[in-house]
Tab-separated table of C-alpha atoms in Angstrom:
chain	number	residue	atom	x	y	z
S	1	UNK	CA	106.819	118.241	96.269
S	2	UNK	CA	107.344	114.563	97.001
S	3	UNK	CA	105.452	113.501	100.109
S	4	UNK	CA	107.326	111.476	102.710
S	5	UNK	CA	105.308	108.573	104.154
S	6	UNK	CA	106.804	107.817	107.564
S	7	UNK	CA	104.967	104.549	108.271
S	8	UNK	CA	107.151	101.669	107.048
S	9	UNK	CA	106.077	99.406	104.188
S	10	UNK	CA	106.644	95.659	103.922
S	11	UNK	CA	107.452	94.190	100.523
S	12	UNK	CA	107.048	90.438	100.936
S	13	UNK	CA	108.245	87.823	98.493
S	14	UNK	CA	106.515	84.446	98.390
S	15	UNK	CA	108.290	81.413	97.046
S	16	UNK	CA	107.796	80.243	93.488
S	17	UNK	CA	108.726	77.121	91.560
S	18	UNK	CA	112.440	77.938	91.493
S	19	UNK	CA	112.825	79.208	95.046
S	20	UNK	CA	111.318	78.554	98.486
S	21	UNK	CA	112.219	79.492	102.052
S	22	UNK	CA	111.571	76.230	103.872
S	23	UNK	CA	112.515	76.980	107.471
S	24	UNK	CA	114.565	79.401	109.553
S	25	UNK	CA	115.775	79.950	113.075
S	26	UNK	CA	118.749	80.168	115.434
S	27	UNK	CA	120.660	82.353	113.000
S	28	UNK	CA	120.235	80.136	109.923
S	29	UNK	CA	117.800	79.529	107.069
S	30	UNK	CA	116.954	76.523	104.891
S	31	UNK	CA	116.145	77.319	101.259
S	32	UNK	CA	115.258	75.392	98.112
S	33	UNK	CA	116.849	76.522	94.830
S	34	UNK	CA	115.374	74.298	92.160
S	35	UNK	CA	116.339	70.685	93.008
S	36	UNK	CA	118.831	71.618	95.740
S	37	UNK	CA	118.510	72.666	99.373
S	38	UNK	CA	120.988	74.899	101.153
S	39	UNK	CA	121.597	76.186	104.671
S	40	UNK	CA	122.919	79.729	104.986
S	41	UNK	CA	123.578	82.074	107.916
S	42	UNK	CA	120.772	84.542	108.687
S	43	UNK	CA	121.351	86.808	111.667
S	44	UNK	CA	117.755	88.037	111.699
S	45	UNK	CA	116.285	84.560	112.204
S	46	UNK	CA	116.104	85.009	115.980
S	47	UNK	CA	113.348	82.463	116.573
S	48	UNK	CA	113.474	78.666	116.750
S	49	UNK	CA	113.219	76.573	113.571
S	50	UNK	CA	110.174	74.383	113.019
S	51	UNK	CA	112.376	71.315	112.488
S	52	UNK	CA	115.326	70.383	114.708
S	53	UNK	CA	117.220	68.673	111.889
S	54	UNK	CA	117.595	69.943	108.323
S	55	UNK	CA	118.625	67.885	105.308
S	56	UNK	CA	120.486	69.919	102.715
S	57	UNK	CA	122.844	69.568	99.750
S	58	UNK	CA	125.144	72.244	101.104
S	59	UNK	CA	125.811	74.683	103.914
S	60	UNK	CA	127.722	77.933	104.067
S	61	UNK	CA	129.840	77.980	107.213
S	62	UNK	CA	130.686	81.569	108.175
S	63	UNK	CA	134.178	82.624	109.165
S	64	UNK	CA	135.153	84.263	112.406
S	65	UNK	CA	135.080	87.816	110.997
S	66	UNK	CA	131.877	89.845	110.615
S	67	UNK	CA	132.596	90.933	107.047
S	68	UNK	CA	131.220	87.853	105.357
S	69	UNK	CA	134.067	85.354	105.257
S	70	UNK	CA	133.433	81.631	105.252
S	71	UNK	CA	133.195	78.583	103.005
S	72	UNK	CA	130.699	76.214	101.444
S	73	UNK	CA	130.418	72.562	102.422
S	74	UNK	CA	128.722	70.971	99.416
S	75	UNK	CA	127.399	67.590	98.386
S	76	UNK	CA	129.145	66.300	95.220
S	77	UNK	CA	125.734	66.347	93.515
S	78	UNK	CA	125.708	70.167	93.446
S	79	UNK	CA	127.014	71.287	90.015
S	80	UNK	CA	130.072	73.494	90.403
S	81	UNK	CA	129.144	75.387	87.221
S	82	UNK	CA	125.630	76.088	88.493
S	83	UNK	CA	122.147	75.100	87.316
S	84	UNK	CA	119.322	76.983	85.541
S	85	UNK	CA	116.359	78.540	87.340
S	86	UNK	CA	113.507	80.716	86.108
S	87	UNK	CA	111.352	83.628	87.204
S	88	UNK	CA	108.351	85.212	85.505
S	89	UNK	CA	108.100	86.478	81.907
S	90	UNK	CA	110.691	84.020	80.585
S	91	UNK	CA	113.541	85.330	82.752
S	92	UNK	CA	116.045	82.525	83.268
S	93	UNK	CA	119.340	82.594	85.113
S	94	UNK	CA	122.053	80.377	86.558
S	95	UNK	CA	122.135	79.699	90.291
S	96	UNK	CA	125.573	78.954	91.698
S	97	UNK	CA	127.151	78.762	95.144
S	98	UNK	CA	129.357	81.851	95.291
S	99	UNK	CA	132.164	82.673	97.767
S	100	UNK	CA	129.916	85.476	99.063
S	101	UNK	CA	127.429	83.007	100.598
S	102	UNK	CA	124.600	83.784	98.138
S	103	UNK	CA	123.666	81.910	94.954
S	104	UNK	CA	123.971	84.454	92.189
S	105	UNK	CA	120.650	86.259	92.605
S	106	UNK	CA	118.472	87.680	95.358
S	107	UNK	CA	115.020	86.064	95.558
S	108	UNK	CA	113.713	88.741	97.930
S	109	UNK	CA	113.867	91.187	94.991
S	110	UNK	CA	110.979	89.467	93.203
S	111	UNK	CA	108.294	91.825	94.631
S	112	UNK	CA	110.539	94.798	93.710
S	113	UNK	CA	110.683	93.674	90.070
S	114	UNK	CA	106.886	93.434	90.017
S	115	UNK	CA	106.512	96.846	91.676
S	116	UNK	CA	108.764	98.481	89.100
S	117	UNK	CA	106.670	97.012	86.322
S	118	UNK	CA	103.536	98.478	87.886
S	119	UNK	CA	105.134	101.932	88.037
S	120	UNK	CA	105.938	101.758	84.316
S	121	UNK	CA	102.367	100.991	83.281
S	122	UNK	CA	101.470	103.280	80.393
S	123	UNK	CA	105.010	104.668	80.026
S	124	UNK	CA	106.017	104.470	76.359
S	125	UNK	CA	109.578	103.278	75.665
S	126	UNK	CA	111.001	104.087	79.110
S	127	UNK	CA	114.724	104.520	79.677
S	128	UNK	CA	115.842	102.542	82.745
S	129	UNK	CA	119.043	102.117	84.731
S	130	UNK	CA	120.190	99.272	86.978
S	131	UNK	CA	123.192	100.367	89.050
S	132	UNK	CA	125.206	97.610	90.758
S	133	UNK	CA	123.260	95.309	88.420
S	134	UNK	CA	125.166	92.133	89.365
S	135	UNK	CA	124.067	89.077	87.324
S	136	UNK	CA	121.300	90.888	85.501
S	137	UNK	CA	118.097	89.237	86.699
S	138	UNK	CA	116.598	92.640	87.512
S	139	UNK	CA	117.740	94.051	84.176
S	140	UNK	CA	116.114	91.177	82.310
S	141	UNK	CA	112.893	91.711	84.263
S	142	UNK	CA	112.939	95.434	83.397
S	143	UNK	CA	113.826	94.921	79.736
S	144	UNK	CA	110.272	93.895	78.835
S	145	UNK	CA	109.249	97.523	79.436
S	146	UNK	CA	112.049	99.486	77.742
S	147	UNK	CA	115.785	99.992	77.321
S	148	UNK	CA	118.077	99.259	80.273
S	149	UNK	CA	121.558	100.484	81.168
S	150	UNK	CA	123.003	97.660	83.288
S	151	UNK	CA	126.040	98.905	85.212
S	152	UNK	CA	128.404	96.839	87.352
S	153	UNK	CA	132.123	97.166	88.111
S	154	UNK	CA	132.707	93.396	87.983
S	155	UNK	CA	133.608	91.892	84.603
S	156	UNK	CA	132.618	88.485	85.920
S	157	UNK	CA	129.166	89.680	87.007
S	158	UNK	CA	128.487	91.398	83.681
S	159	UNK	CA	129.639	88.283	81.813
S	160	UNK	CA	127.226	86.211	83.921
S	161	UNK	CA	124.466	88.724	83.184
S	162	UNK	CA	125.066	88.316	79.451
S	163	UNK	CA	124.949	84.541	79.862
S	164	UNK	CA	121.651	84.850	81.737
S	165	UNK	CA	120.284	86.959	78.872
S	166	UNK	CA	121.298	84.241	76.410
S	167	UNK	CA	119.782	81.551	78.661
S	168	UNK	CA	116.526	83.536	78.629
S	169	UNK	CA	116.620	84.035	74.848
S	170	UNK	CA	116.829	87.792	75.458
S	171	UNK	CA	120.149	88.607	73.758
S	172	UNK	CA	118.351	91.055	71.475
S	173	UNK	CA	116.644	92.994	74.265
S	174	UNK	CA	117.685	96.691	74.439
S	175	UNK	CA	120.169	96.273	77.301
S	176	UNK	CA	123.552	97.992	77.453
S	177	UNK	CA	125.943	95.814	79.457
S	178	UNK	CA	128.399	98.263	81.036
S	179	UNK	CA	131.494	97.388	83.088
S	180	UNK	CA	131.859	100.632	84.968
S	181	UNK	CA	131.970	102.278	88.364
S	182	UNK	CA	128.332	103.079	89.176
S	183	UNK	CA	129.006	106.481	90.735
S	184	UNK	CA	131.272	107.626	87.903
S	185	UNK	CA	128.817	106.409	85.267
S	186	UNK	CA	125.917	108.264	86.897
S	187	UNK	CA	128.017	111.455	87.130
S	188	UNK	CA	128.887	111.217	83.424
S	189	UNK	CA	125.228	110.716	82.537
S	190	UNK	CA	124.430	113.936	84.425
S	191	UNK	CA	127.087	115.824	82.443
S	192	UNK	CA	125.694	114.390	79.205
S	193	UNK	CA	122.257	115.723	80.077
S	194	UNK	CA	120.590	112.303	79.901
S	195	UNK	CA	117.406	111.364	81.744
S	196	UNK	CA	115.751	108.150	82.900
S	197	UNK	CA	112.237	107.023	83.703
S	198	UNK	CA	113.316	104.577	86.400
S	199	UNK	CA	116.463	103.776	88.373
S	200	UNK	CA	117.186	100.847	90.650
S	201	UNK	CA	120.309	100.763	92.793
S	202	UNK	CA	121.497	98.022	95.111
S	203	UNK	CA	124.837	99.243	96.466
S	204	UNK	CA	127.193	97.087	98.538
S	205	UNK	CA	128.555	98.082	101.911
S	206	UNK	CA	132.056	98.233	100.430
S	207	UNK	CA	133.416	97.719	96.940
S	208	UNK	CA	135.994	98.643	94.336
S	209	UNK	CA	135.472	99.844	90.789
S	210	UNK	CA	137.269	98.575	87.671
S	211	UNK	CA	140.020	101.207	88.177
S	212	UNK	CA	140.316	100.510	91.907
S	213	UNK	CA	137.777	103.187	92.852
S	214	UNK	CA	136.680	102.764	96.458
S	215	UNK	CA	133.020	102.599	97.470
S	216	UNK	CA	131.967	103.013	101.099
S	217	UNK	CA	128.225	103.282	101.463
S	218	UNK	CA	128.251	105.745	104.375
S	219	UNK	CA	130.376	108.187	102.338
S	220	UNK	CA	129.408	107.423	98.745
S	221	UNK	CA	125.651	106.871	98.802
S	222	UNK	CA	124.440	110.468	99.224
S	223	UNK	CA	126.408	111.878	96.240
S	224	UNK	CA	125.222	108.995	94.045
S	225	UNK	CA	121.584	109.535	94.987
S	226	UNK	CA	122.012	113.247	94.247
S	227	UNK	CA	123.272	112.424	90.744
S	228	UNK	CA	120.410	109.958	90.234
S	229	UNK	CA	117.969	112.725	91.158
S	230	UNK	CA	119.378	114.877	88.349
S	231	UNK	CA	118.723	112.028	85.908
S	232	UNK	CA	115.015	112.019	86.834
S	233	UNK	CA	112.325	114.636	86.224
S	234	UNK	CA	108.620	115.233	86.839
S	235	UNK	CA	107.741	112.669	84.144
S	236	UNK	CA	109.953	109.910	85.568
S	237	UNK	CA	108.333	107.014	87.407
S	238	UNK	CA	110.587	105.650	90.159
S	239	UNK	CA	113.853	105.240	92.014
S	240	UNK	CA	114.294	102.147	94.178
S	241	UNK	CA	117.186	101.866	96.659
S	242	UNK	CA	117.982	98.695	98.618
S	243	UNK	CA	120.636	98.240	101.296
S	244	UNK	CA	121.804	94.929	102.816
S	245	UNK	CA	123.912	94.119	105.869
S	246	UNK	CA	124.414	97.665	107.110
S	247	UNK	CA	123.689	99.166	110.514
S	248	UNK	CA	121.267	101.663	109.041
S	249	UNK	CA	117.528	102.334	109.212
S	250	UNK	CA	115.142	102.492	106.268
S	251	UNK	CA	113.935	105.763	107.765
S	252	UNK	CA	117.449	107.159	107.284
S	253	UNK	CA	117.335	106.180	103.605
S	254	UNK	CA	113.916	107.837	103.295
S	255	UNK	CA	115.282	110.988	104.921
S	256	UNK	CA	117.998	111.139	102.278
S	257	UNK	CA	115.466	110.781	99.451
S	258	UNK	CA	113.174	113.338	101.112
S	259	UNK	CA	115.952	115.922	100.957
S	260	UNK	CA	117.243	115.121	97.494
S	261	UNK	CA	113.839	114.668	95.799
S	262	UNK	CA	112.219	117.774	97.315
S	263	UNK	CA	111.651	119.368	93.891
S	264	UNK	CA	109.772	116.446	92.343
S	265	UNK	CA	106.147	115.320	92.716
S	266	UNK	CA	105.172	111.862	93.939
S	267	UNK	CA	105.813	110.077	97.216
S	268	UNK	CA	108.681	108.625	99.202
S	269	UNK	CA	108.266	105.371	101.129
S	270	UNK	CA	110.562	103.130	103.111
S	271	UNK	CA	110.539	99.760	104.826
S	272	UNK	CA	111.768	96.178	104.750
S	273	UNK	CA	112.095	93.495	102.150
S	274	UNK	CA	111.131	90.082	103.505
S	275	UNK	CA	110.622	86.526	102.328
S	276	UNK	CA	107.654	84.499	103.529
S	277	UNK	CA	108.539	81.141	105.000
S	278	UNK	CA	106.531	78.112	103.969
S	279	UNK	CA	104.261	76.544	106.555
S	280	UNK	CA	101.093	77.295	108.469
S	281	UNK	CA	102.241	80.485	110.172
S	282	UNK	CA	104.177	81.876	107.182
S	283	UNK	CA	106.797	83.709	109.230
S	284	UNK	CA	108.380	86.716	107.510
S	285	UNK	CA	112.170	86.756	107.378
S	286	UNK	CA	113.500	90.303	106.825
S	287	UNK	CA	116.406	90.540	104.403
S	288	UNK	CA	117.055	94.192	103.513
S	289	UNK	CA	115.883	97.750	103.993
S	290	UNK	CA	114.727	100.001	101.184
S	291	UNK	CA	113.550	103.467	100.296
S	292	UNK	CA	111.697	104.325	97.110
S	293	UNK	CA	110.442	107.352	95.229
S	294	UNK	CA	107.494	106.855	92.908
S	295	UNK	CA	105.494	109.201	90.739
S	296	UNK	CA	102.101	107.599	89.993
S	297	UNK	CA	100.497	108.709	86.753
């Protein structure tokens, strides 16, 4: 029976050549994405910034609603079509200022990608699934270990993921690029009797599928996790669940996994993702909550 670890875990991402968190405070953060610096809202930056004035190539100015509206104010030097960045193991991708205030990938996921690789150590030809896969950086990171089913309802996101694969020279990696509703795809995989060695899911608060299916995380998450459980067995290695911008505790996510994964061995953990700020004190800026099931071999 999977053992629930109640003490929270911190998964901290440090900057690398393509990305750095330079400063944060008073509800904003200053980040470096390759040659460009950007200011974005960050509600969890409750402290004061180290510097009173920030120089940046662009800033996202939030709207009056709490659901993420707003607009970018950009220097003409910022390429509208985006610019290439890189992570480890030859993974390359295009950064771009999107209408959703982020830049086409989530740098706080870097320690998650490494963790998943550690869980797959010694697993021959694993079958992996990335639900809500977005622009594919996580799928490219996973593809060095085995085959990946990359699932996202957005045609644009899947097209960008394919372009990132080409940019990385990984067009021939065993990745299935699937434009599909994540919940419906997982349910069909259960009916087909398929299994996976690892699953990562990063669901939004609200979304719509390609056939106008409605996703609301409070209603839709538990059934999806239950289907994911049926796609895993005692030889599988992990499930990793992240949640952003929701009034929810990581302990609640862990409680869900504790119930659904009761028949499997391994352990269940929960906690925060965070990015370490540059500077002498290295403040940790929390970005998301997570829960994970792992089955060490």
